[in-house]
Short mmCIF file of C-alpha atoms in Angstrom, two decimals:
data_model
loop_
_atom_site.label_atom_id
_atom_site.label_comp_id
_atom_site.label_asym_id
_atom_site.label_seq_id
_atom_site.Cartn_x
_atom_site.Cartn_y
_atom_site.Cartn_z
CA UNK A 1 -10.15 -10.42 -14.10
CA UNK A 2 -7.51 -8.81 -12.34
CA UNK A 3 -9.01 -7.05 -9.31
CA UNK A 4 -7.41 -5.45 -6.08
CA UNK A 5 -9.90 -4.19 -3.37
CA UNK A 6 -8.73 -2.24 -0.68
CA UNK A 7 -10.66 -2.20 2.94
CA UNK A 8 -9.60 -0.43 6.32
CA UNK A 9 -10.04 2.75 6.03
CA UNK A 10 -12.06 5.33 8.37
CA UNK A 11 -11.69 7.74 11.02
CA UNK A 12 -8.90 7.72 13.48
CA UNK A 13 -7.64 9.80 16.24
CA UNK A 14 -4.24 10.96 16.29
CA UNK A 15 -1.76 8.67 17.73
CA UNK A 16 -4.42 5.61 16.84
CA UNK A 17 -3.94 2.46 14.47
CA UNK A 18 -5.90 1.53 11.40
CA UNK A 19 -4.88 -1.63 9.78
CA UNK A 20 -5.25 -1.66 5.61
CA UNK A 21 -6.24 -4.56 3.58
CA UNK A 22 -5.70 -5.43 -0.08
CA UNK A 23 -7.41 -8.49 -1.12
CA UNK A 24 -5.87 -9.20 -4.79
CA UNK A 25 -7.37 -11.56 -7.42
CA UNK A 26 -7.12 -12.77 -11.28
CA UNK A 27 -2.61 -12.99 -11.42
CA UNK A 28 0.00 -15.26 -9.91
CA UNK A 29 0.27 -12.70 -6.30
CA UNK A 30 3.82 -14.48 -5.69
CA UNK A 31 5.31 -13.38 -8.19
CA UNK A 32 4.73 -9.36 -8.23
CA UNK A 33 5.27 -6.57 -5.92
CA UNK A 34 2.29 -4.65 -4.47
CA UNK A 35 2.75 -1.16 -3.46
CA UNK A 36 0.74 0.83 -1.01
CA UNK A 37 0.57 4.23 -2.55
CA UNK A 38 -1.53 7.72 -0.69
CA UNK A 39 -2.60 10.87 -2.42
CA UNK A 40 -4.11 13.81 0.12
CA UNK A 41 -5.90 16.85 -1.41
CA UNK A 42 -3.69 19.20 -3.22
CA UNK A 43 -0.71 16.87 -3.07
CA UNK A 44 1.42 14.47 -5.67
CA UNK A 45 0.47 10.92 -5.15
CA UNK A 46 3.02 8.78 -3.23
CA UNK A 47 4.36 5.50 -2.51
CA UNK A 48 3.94 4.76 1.17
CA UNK A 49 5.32 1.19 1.00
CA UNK A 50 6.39 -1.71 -0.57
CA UNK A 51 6.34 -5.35 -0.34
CA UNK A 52 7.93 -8.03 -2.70
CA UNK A 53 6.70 -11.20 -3.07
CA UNK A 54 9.97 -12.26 -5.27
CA UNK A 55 12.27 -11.25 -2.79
CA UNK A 56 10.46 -10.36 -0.17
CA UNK A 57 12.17 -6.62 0.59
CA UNK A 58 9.94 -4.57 2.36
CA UNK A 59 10.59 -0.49 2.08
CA UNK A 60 8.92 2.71 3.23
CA UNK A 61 8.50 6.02 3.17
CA UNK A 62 10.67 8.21 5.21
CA UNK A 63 7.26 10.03 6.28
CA UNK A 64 5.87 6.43 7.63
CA UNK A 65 9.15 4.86 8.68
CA UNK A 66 8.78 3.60 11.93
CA UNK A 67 5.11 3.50 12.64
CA UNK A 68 3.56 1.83 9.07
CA UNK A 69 4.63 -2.34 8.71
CA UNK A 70 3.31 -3.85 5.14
CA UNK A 71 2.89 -7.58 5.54
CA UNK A 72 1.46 -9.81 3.05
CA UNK A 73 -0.10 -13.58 3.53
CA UNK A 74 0.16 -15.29 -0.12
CA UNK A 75 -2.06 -18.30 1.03
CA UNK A 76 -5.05 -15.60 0.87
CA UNK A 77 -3.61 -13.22 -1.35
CA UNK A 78 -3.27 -10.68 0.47
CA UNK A 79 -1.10 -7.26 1.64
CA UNK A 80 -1.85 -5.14 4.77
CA UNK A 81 -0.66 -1.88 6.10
CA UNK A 82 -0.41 -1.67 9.78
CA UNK A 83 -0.51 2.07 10.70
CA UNK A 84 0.12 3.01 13.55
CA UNK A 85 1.04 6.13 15.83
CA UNK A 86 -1.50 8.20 13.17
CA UNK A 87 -0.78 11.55 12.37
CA UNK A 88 -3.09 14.02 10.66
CA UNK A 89 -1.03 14.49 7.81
CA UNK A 90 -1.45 10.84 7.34
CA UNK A 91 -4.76 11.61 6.12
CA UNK A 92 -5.10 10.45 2.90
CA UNK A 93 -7.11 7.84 -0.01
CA UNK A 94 -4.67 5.24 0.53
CA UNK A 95 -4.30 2.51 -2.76
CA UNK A 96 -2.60 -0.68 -2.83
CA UNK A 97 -1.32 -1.43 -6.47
CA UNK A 98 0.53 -4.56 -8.34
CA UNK A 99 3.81 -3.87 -9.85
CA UNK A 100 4.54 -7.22 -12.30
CA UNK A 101 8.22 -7.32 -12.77
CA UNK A 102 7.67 -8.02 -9.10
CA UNK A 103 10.65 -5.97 -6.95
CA UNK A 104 9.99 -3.05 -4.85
CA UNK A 105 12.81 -1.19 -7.07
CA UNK A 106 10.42 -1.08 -9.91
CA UNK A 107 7.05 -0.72 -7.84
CA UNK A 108 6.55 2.93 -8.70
CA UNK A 109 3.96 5.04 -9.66
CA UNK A 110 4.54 4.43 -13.52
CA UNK A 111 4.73 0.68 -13.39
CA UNK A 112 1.70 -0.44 -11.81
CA UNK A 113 -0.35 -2.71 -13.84
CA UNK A 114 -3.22 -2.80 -11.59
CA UNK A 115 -4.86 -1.01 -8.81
CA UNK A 116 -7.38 -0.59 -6.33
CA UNK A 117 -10.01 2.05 -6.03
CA UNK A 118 -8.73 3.35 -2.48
CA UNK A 119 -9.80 3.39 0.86
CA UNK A 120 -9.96 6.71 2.76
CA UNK A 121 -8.50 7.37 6.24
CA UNK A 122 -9.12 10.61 7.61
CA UNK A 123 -6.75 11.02 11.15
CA UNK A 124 -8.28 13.94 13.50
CA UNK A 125 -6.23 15.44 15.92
#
């Protein structure tokens, strides 16, 4: 069974760090691309970041650029978000999701196979 299980999330100050995990199970993680999507009350869900395990690109946000870093460790199967420099409009259920074809170009909303259930972080200021 394919599973992804995010863990991290909580309540930050502004200007504090959270790290994000995404432990992923049940497909060959080397091969696909696993996204790290946010959708905040009221607002379209979006992609946050991106990590390849094909090619290894990593992308971002323009909103994130700067202070989020998506890493991934394929010997545990694995992604994280490192967020740092929090802002309260970074508050948000934040999901990690597998894209199969397995390049950040095609990790978008539509083509996820799989995803987690999301992790909350809530950043007061």
């Amino acid at each position: 069974e394919v599973q992804l299980v995010e863990s991290g999330g909580g309540l930050v100050q502004a200007g504090g760090s959270l790290r994000l995990s995404c432990a992923a199970s049940g497909f060959n993680f080397g091969d696909w691309a696993i996204g790290w999507f946010r959708q905040a009350p009221g607002k379209e869900r979006e992609r946050v970041s991106c990590i390849s395990n094909r090619d290894g690109e990593r992308s971002y946000a323009d909103s994130v650029k700067g202070r989020f870093t998506t890493s991934s460790d394929n010997a545990k199967n694995m992604v994280y978000l490192q967020m740092n420099s929090l802002k309260p409009e970074d508050t948000a259920v934040y999901y990690c999701a597998a894209a199969p074809l397995g390049f950040c170009y095609y990790a978008e909303y539509d083509l996820m196979d799989y995803w987690g259930k999301g992790t909350l972080v809530t950043v007061s200021s």
